[in-house]
Short mmCIF file of C-alpha atoms in Angstrom, two decimals:
data_model
loop_
_atom_site.label_atom_id
_atom_site.label_comp_id
_atom_site.label_asym_id
_atom_site.label_seq_id
_atom_site.Cartn_x
_atom_site.Cartn_y
_atom_site.Cartn_z
CA LYS A 1 102.09 89.35 111.50
CA ALA A 2 100.17 92.28 110.03
CA GLY A 3 100.76 93.08 106.37
CA VAL A 4 101.60 96.37 104.73
CA THR A 5 98.87 98.94 105.25
CA GLN A 6 98.16 102.02 103.20
CA THR A 7 95.87 104.92 103.94
CA PRO A 8 93.66 106.20 102.58
CA ARG A 9 92.48 103.50 100.19
CA TYR A 10 90.67 105.95 97.91
CA LEU A 11 91.14 109.65 97.36
CA ILE A 12 89.63 112.23 95.05
CA LYS A 13 91.40 115.54 94.53
CA THR A 14 91.27 118.38 92.03
CA ARG A 15 94.04 119.72 89.84
CA GLY A 16 96.48 121.94 91.67
CA GLN A 17 95.88 120.41 95.07
CA GLN A 18 98.41 118.37 96.95
CA VAL A 19 98.03 114.95 98.52
CA THR A 20 99.81 112.88 101.15
CA LEU A 21 99.64 109.09 101.18
CA SER A 22 100.75 106.92 104.06
CA CYS A 23 102.32 103.47 104.22
CA SER A 24 103.02 101.34 107.28
CA PRO A 25 105.43 98.49 106.55
CA ILE A 26 105.48 95.04 108.03
CA SER A 27 106.94 95.13 111.52
CA GLY A 28 110.71 94.81 111.31
CA HIS A 29 110.95 95.85 107.69
CA ARG A 30 113.19 98.84 107.17
CA SER A 31 112.80 99.46 103.45
CA VAL A 32 109.73 101.06 101.92
CA SER A 33 109.34 101.53 98.18
CA TRP A 34 106.65 103.45 96.34
CA TYR A 35 105.24 102.66 92.91
CA GLN A 36 102.75 104.26 90.56
CA GLN A 37 100.50 102.12 88.40
CA THR A 38 98.52 103.54 85.49
CA PRO A 39 96.77 101.76 82.62
CA GLY A 40 99.06 103.43 80.10
CA GLN A 41 102.45 103.14 81.81
CA GLY A 42 101.99 100.09 84.01
CA LEU A 43 103.96 99.89 87.22
CA GLN A 44 106.73 102.44 87.67
CA PHE A 45 109.19 102.83 90.51
CA LEU A 46 108.97 106.12 92.38
CA PHE A 47 111.48 105.87 95.21
CA GLU A 48 112.81 103.71 98.00
CA TYR A 49 113.48 104.70 101.59
CA PHE A 50 115.66 102.90 104.06
CA SER A 51 116.51 104.07 107.56
CA GLU A 52 114.79 107.41 106.96
CA THR A 53 116.89 108.17 103.87
CA GLN A 54 115.88 108.10 100.23
CA ARG A 55 118.18 105.54 98.66
CA ASN A 56 116.86 105.22 95.13
CA LYS A 57 114.68 107.34 92.91
CA GLY A 58 112.82 106.71 89.67
CA ASN A 59 112.21 109.16 86.85
CA PHE A 60 109.47 111.30 88.29
CA PRO A 61 109.31 115.10 88.61
CA GLY A 62 110.11 116.88 91.84
CA ARG A 63 106.40 117.22 92.59
CA PHE A 64 106.66 113.67 93.90
CA SER A 65 108.43 113.44 97.21
CA GLY A 66 108.47 111.25 100.23
CA ARG A 67 109.89 110.66 103.63
CA GLN A 68 110.36 107.89 106.14
CA PHE A 69 110.03 108.12 109.87
CA SER A 70 112.06 106.44 112.58
CA ASN A 71 109.42 103.71 112.93
CA SER A 72 109.84 102.97 109.18
CA ARG A 73 106.42 104.34 108.29
CA SER A 74 106.57 106.31 105.09
CA GLU A 75 104.61 109.10 103.49
CA MET A 76 104.48 110.13 99.87
CA ASN A 77 103.48 113.62 98.81
CA VAL A 78 102.40 114.86 95.40
CA SER A 79 102.10 118.62 94.99
CA THR A 80 100.31 120.59 92.29
CA LEU A 81 98.31 117.59 91.15
CA GLU A 82 97.78 116.99 87.45
CA LEU A 83 95.14 114.86 85.75
CA GLY A 84 97.86 112.40 84.77
CA ASP A 85 98.65 111.72 88.41
CA SER A 86 95.46 109.67 88.65
CA ALA A 87 96.75 106.21 89.43
CA LEU A 88 97.02 103.40 91.91
CA TYR A 89 99.88 104.14 94.28
CA LEU A 90 101.41 101.08 95.84
CA CYS A 91 103.96 100.79 98.55
CA ALA A 92 105.99 97.73 99.36
CA SER A 93 108.19 96.88 102.28
CA SER A 94 111.15 94.59 102.57
CA LEU A 95 113.58 93.65 105.26
CA LEU A 96 116.58 95.24 103.62
CA LEU A 97 117.45 97.60 100.82
CA GLY A 98 117.40 96.86 97.15
CA GLY A 99 116.18 94.45 94.54
CA VAL A 100 117.44 91.25 96.13
CA ASN A 101 114.79 91.31 98.79
CA GLU A 102 111.26 90.02 98.55
CA GLN A 103 108.79 92.86 98.35
CA PHE A 104 105.53 92.76 100.28
CA PHE A 105 102.93 95.00 98.73
CA GLY A 106 100.18 96.99 100.36
CA PRO A 107 96.65 97.20 98.93
CA GLY A 108 97.32 100.56 97.31
CA THR A 109 95.75 104.00 97.35
CA ARG A 110 93.64 104.82 94.33
CA LEU A 111 94.00 108.52 93.58
CA THR A 112 91.63 110.26 91.20
CA VAL A 113 92.46 113.79 90.10
CA LEU A 114 89.54 115.76 88.63
CA LYS B 1 112.93 100.47 74.80
CA ASN B 2 111.54 98.79 77.89
CA GLU B 3 114.04 97.22 80.22
CA VAL B 4 111.61 94.33 80.80
CA GLU B 5 109.53 92.69 78.07
CA GLN B 6 106.79 90.18 78.78
CA SER B 7 104.88 87.88 76.50
CA PRO B 8 102.15 87.23 75.81
CA GLN B 9 100.20 90.33 76.84
CA ASN B 10 96.96 88.40 77.07
CA LEU B 11 96.36 84.70 77.51
CA THR B 12 93.18 82.64 77.66
CA ALA B 13 93.40 79.00 78.66
CA GLN B 14 91.07 76.14 79.42
CA GLU B 15 91.10 74.80 82.95
CA GLY B 16 93.81 72.17 83.32
CA GLU B 17 96.10 73.55 80.64
CA PHE B 18 99.82 74.14 81.16
CA ILE B 19 100.63 77.84 80.93
CA THR B 20 103.91 79.63 80.24
CA ILE B 21 104.58 83.34 80.56
CA ASN B 22 107.90 84.70 79.37
CA CYS B 23 110.02 87.61 80.54
CA SER B 24 113.14 89.06 78.94
CA TYR B 25 115.21 91.87 80.41
CA SER B 26 118.06 94.02 79.22
CA VAL B 27 119.69 95.27 82.44
CA GLY B 28 122.03 93.57 84.86
CA ILE B 29 119.96 92.32 87.73
CA SER B 30 120.36 91.37 91.34
CA ALA B 31 117.07 89.45 91.35
CA LEU B 32 113.96 88.84 89.28
CA HIS B 33 110.49 88.84 90.79
CA TRP B 34 107.23 87.38 89.59
CA LEU B 35 104.17 89.18 90.94
CA GLN B 36 100.47 88.39 90.77
CA GLN B 37 97.84 91.11 90.70
CA HIS B 38 94.15 90.36 91.10
CA PRO B 39 91.30 92.66 90.09
CA GLY B 40 91.08 95.38 92.72
CA GLY B 41 94.81 95.95 92.68
CA GLY B 42 96.34 93.78 95.38
CA ILE B 43 99.78 92.49 94.44
CA VAL B 44 101.33 89.32 95.79
CA SER B 45 104.95 88.35 95.34
CA LEU B 46 105.09 84.82 93.90
CA PHE B 47 108.80 84.28 93.42
CA MET B 48 112.08 86.04 93.80
CA LEU B 49 114.98 84.34 92.05
CA SER B 50 118.49 85.09 90.90
CA SER B 51 119.39 81.69 89.44
CA GLY B 52 117.95 78.31 88.57
CA LYS B 53 114.44 77.31 89.34
CA LYS B 54 111.86 77.61 92.11
CA LYS B 55 108.61 75.72 92.63
CA HIS B 56 105.64 76.53 94.79
CA GLY B 57 102.65 74.28 94.41
CA ARG B 58 101.53 74.41 90.78
CA LEU B 59 103.78 77.36 90.00
CA ILE B 60 107.32 77.05 88.67
CA ALA B 61 109.70 79.90 87.88
CA THR B 62 112.96 79.55 86.00
CA ILE B 63 115.66 82.01 85.11
CA ASN B 64 118.56 81.90 82.66
CA ILE B 65 120.98 84.63 83.63
CA GLN B 66 123.15 84.28 80.51
CA GLU B 67 120.15 84.67 78.21
CA LYS B 68 118.47 87.28 80.45
CA HIS B 69 115.23 85.36 80.35
CA SER B 70 112.76 83.99 82.84
CA SER B 71 109.61 81.92 82.55
CA LEU B 72 106.66 81.40 84.85
CA HIS B 73 104.82 78.12 84.41
CA ILE B 74 101.45 77.18 85.82
CA THR B 75 100.60 73.50 85.75
CA ALA B 76 96.99 72.27 85.81
CA SER B 77 95.62 75.81 85.54
CA HIS B 78 92.49 76.74 87.46
CA PRO B 79 90.04 79.65 87.13
CA ARG B 80 91.37 81.09 90.40
CA ASP B 81 94.71 81.57 88.61
CA SER B 82 93.06 84.29 86.51
CA ALA B 83 95.03 87.45 87.25
CA VAL B 84 97.70 89.71 85.83
CA TYR B 85 101.21 88.33 86.18
CA ILE B 86 104.00 90.87 86.29
CA CYS B 87 107.72 90.31 85.88
CA ALA B 88 109.96 92.76 87.72
CA VAL B 89 113.73 93.03 87.98
CA GLY B 90 115.86 94.65 90.62
CA ALA B 91 118.75 96.23 88.76
CA ASN B 92 122.21 95.63 90.16
CA THR B 93 123.16 99.25 89.57
CA GLY B 94 121.11 101.95 91.23
CA ASN B 95 118.88 99.34 92.83
CA GLN B 96 115.91 100.40 90.74
CA PHE B 97 112.99 98.15 90.00
CA TYR B 98 111.82 97.77 86.42
CA PHE B 99 108.50 96.18 85.56
CA GLY B 100 107.08 94.37 82.59
CA THR B 101 103.68 95.45 81.33
CA GLY B 102 102.06 92.31 82.67
CA THR B 103 100.32 89.28 81.23
CA SER B 104 96.58 89.11 81.72
CA LEU B 105 95.60 85.47 82.21
CA THR B 106 92.05 84.18 82.04
CA VAL B 107 91.40 80.52 82.81
CA ILE B 108 88.02 79.29 81.60
CA PRO B 109 86.27 76.48 83.47
#
């Protein structure tokens, strides 16, 4: 069974630009969660999607948004990029919604904002 | 105040030593997860537990719900165990995940 895939793996953008990251969950998994990891803040929860609906959201500004498609693939968008958005963005999939389910992580997208 | 506190932040051990990493949390949880992250970023879920104890090979995870505390033990540590170990909790309200800051483990041959 293929694991969680994320594209692209590396990305360089400049301040003010926007970026879209993609995550394909494990086949059969319906929940996709997104996380940001920075050296200063560690791992932080961005949001979780289940059945094409955002179910949970962390404390991030509205510049961070996402969506989920009918095949459970998810995209995350960051608009008006800031230097502080440079981070490793990880997605994880699980069978069902919420914290009681084992999370399977993708390899991450490393975003650098110049 | 962080919802999840881990200790120690850094740990260096000799090969073969018994290792313990601790995690305390302040929120009500539906489950606690132990994650392993290797250089390069890839994260692997080691354990998910909501009570008692789980064992997988040389790894053992325990949780005490009343004390809001979990431990990850590594028996007979090996250099390939060198990684960052992260404790995460799934809150039982709002379903958010909260993460500890991680414990960086180095096992010296």
